[in-house]
Amino acid sequence: MLEDNKSYLKDLNEAQLNAVLKTDGPSMVIAGAGSGKTRVLTYKIVHLVENGVDPFEILALTFTNKAAREMKLRISSMIGESESKNIWMGTFHSVFAKILRFEAHKIGFTSDFTIYDTQDSERLISSIIKEKALDKDVYRPKSIRNRISSLKNNFITVNGYFANNELVESDNLSRKPETGNIYKEYSERLIKSNSMDFDDLLMKTNELLNNYPEVLAKYQEKFKYILVDEYQDTNNSQYLIVKSLSDKYQNICVVGDDAQSIYSFRGANINNIINFRNDYDEVEVFRLEQNYRSTKNIVNAANSVIDHNKNKIEKEVWTDNDFGDKVEVRANESDIAEARSLCQKIVSLNNTNFSNIAILYRTNAQSRPIEDSLRLNKIPYQIFGGVSFYNRKEIKDVLAYLRLIVNSSDEESLKRIINYPARGIGQVTINKIILAAKKYDLTLYDTIQKNNELSIGLSNSVLIKLQNFIDLIDVFKIQNQKLNAFDLTKEVIEKVKIIDELKKDDSPEGISRVENVQELLNGIRDFIEDQKELVDSNDKLSEFLSTVSLSTDFDIENEDQDKVSLMTLHLSKGLEFKHVFIVGLEEDLFPSALSYNTRSELEEERRLFYVGITRAKENLYLSYANSRYRWGKLIYCEESRFLNEIDKEYLKIIESTPSKTTFEDSSINKIIYNSKSSLKRLPKTSESLSSIKINVSEGDNVSHEKFGIGEIIKIEGSGNDSKATVNFKKFGLKNLLLRFAKLNKV
């Protein structure tokens, strides 16, 4: 093997190269913030393929769909789309869902099982609590769901729960002795509905690998090479699956950064990465310590903070970048003053687009004064992590129809829309159907279908309404065989008259709901268009629903919009911005008052601060308020201990001053005009495909209506099959079919 002939290896620094060249045996890559982690993962996969490893034998696990998409595109541009498609790459949940659909019959499911998201799970648990006549103030659905989720992530089944006296006693002491019975009923109802929740995708995979040696052997043999991104964020269930799959060949490479482990509340176990060397023999450790993202002042500030943690893997992150501006720390009279000074600083950044700016906070509740100030000053912004698009009621209602069409056993979807829009089927009727379904051990859908054979105790008029509902769904099921996801969804929305129902509310909120349903259709149309670029395209409803179900909280949409980004520090992980504001750096807020019980909790808060700092490329602004309102009362605040942990040589400290600053419209209008003027060069969405000519060449700078400005790296194929690999400034590498891509030279 002649490495010198591998031109792609020249793109790597020495530490990255060493990590990529290690192909066989266990290895761990400790990747500091901004050190090129994704590049190492991508090139390592390419290097495996270039050295004779069959892409079908490679499994790459990521934590977000966004990360998987980016890696797929990069790999595709280097080894070709047809080969890259053979690599099993995606989030833990999406890959294991795929395995479970192949093997579902072994564990009592069909391959069309529905995936319940958090809200679906809570609704089902809420129903069970109500049916059991339990006190909702004691048995809160969200709390019970979190408890069940924790049990599943620790691979504790219903039987395992009841066999563990400590777990049972713990729930008894917290005055929730029925927790185990709720877990049992919840699990049985999921099986009956041919459904799994997100945690089941992990637990059932574990069950499959543990209880069926032939299945374990099959996938051990299939996945001879396993790569895991963000290994510090794995929970116990994910750890067990990866350990099982890699046991035979032990060609496993985990990549991560213990200093960015911030998800213990989701079950992540930092010890998975810290103790990795104990799990495999002769583990080779590589450290990526050169930061390519941030200035020296930002990198050094981050290092001085994380040095205060004791439970860590030693490394020294450094950068060759300029020193840049010092990190600015500003004290403010109040949270209102903090928001105003923040806006003043944004207005002063008049040489940058709003999309280069992020405001990060510890809790979602902190966004309110910031939003008020941004709106007052006409600064466009978008919030990530509030009510996400697919969790809005009107969207959930439409999706419930679609899910029931694909899987009639989906009880939660049926209960959600059986009387929406209102068709005269009340809760009393639904309760009778639920009791009959239990009595005859049928799904709700089958119970309604067989109502003439069963003694449900319903009037003829109600039976007619139920039959009309079933007939409606059955018609949609037939249409699902021939229509794509967009056409079928449009048909459902029109036939069910959902828009008419929403238009009954002519308030701004009602209008917004109508627009959201329209946006759902736009999203499905985008899904259809995206599928056109795939060789093995699937534009059916089930594929779209699978895509929606497997979307994670980490995935961020509408990145092409020129708006300031507001989000919690947790959501910022994996992102980067030129200018970052971290607000609310006060004791009891950040670090959270809930983190004072143990060193490990406080150290996770410090890692969260480290993550926030290292999102910044050029400028970092830290601020706190001397007072803020909480629960309607004014409280006085103390600056966060984390601020005092940053070496003062990297800081520019600005003391609190009474603020009566107002912003002149002219300066605001100027920055908005400057930020948007560049967008005028982009093609309008109304341009037709026929007006776009395929007349571009390698090296051309082009614009795309969705991805913005980019450079054509490679063109291959001819005629209608012509493909271009384009490196977009904001979105990285994309492989586009030129006849669909609508590229214009700039």
XYZ file of C-alpha atoms in Angstrom, residues 33 48 137 196 248 269 299 307 320 326 355 372 375 465 478 523 538 562 579:
19
model
C -13.419 21.600 19.520
C -10.988 2.076 4.298
C -50.562 15.573 40.091
C -42.090 1.374 19.220
C -15.830 -10.269 16.817
C -22.559 8.357 30.133
C -9.306 28.912 22.528
C -8.938 22.939 33.203
C -2.371 28.880 14.798
C -10.391 39.670 23.677
C -26.887 34.445 10.164
C -38.688 41.668 22.883
C -38.337 42.795 17.735
C -70.206 7.761 11.856
C -55.890 2.412 -1.492
C -41.745 20.209 3.188
C -38.725 6.316 -2.591
C -30.472 35.594 7.297
C -20.097 36.069 16.671
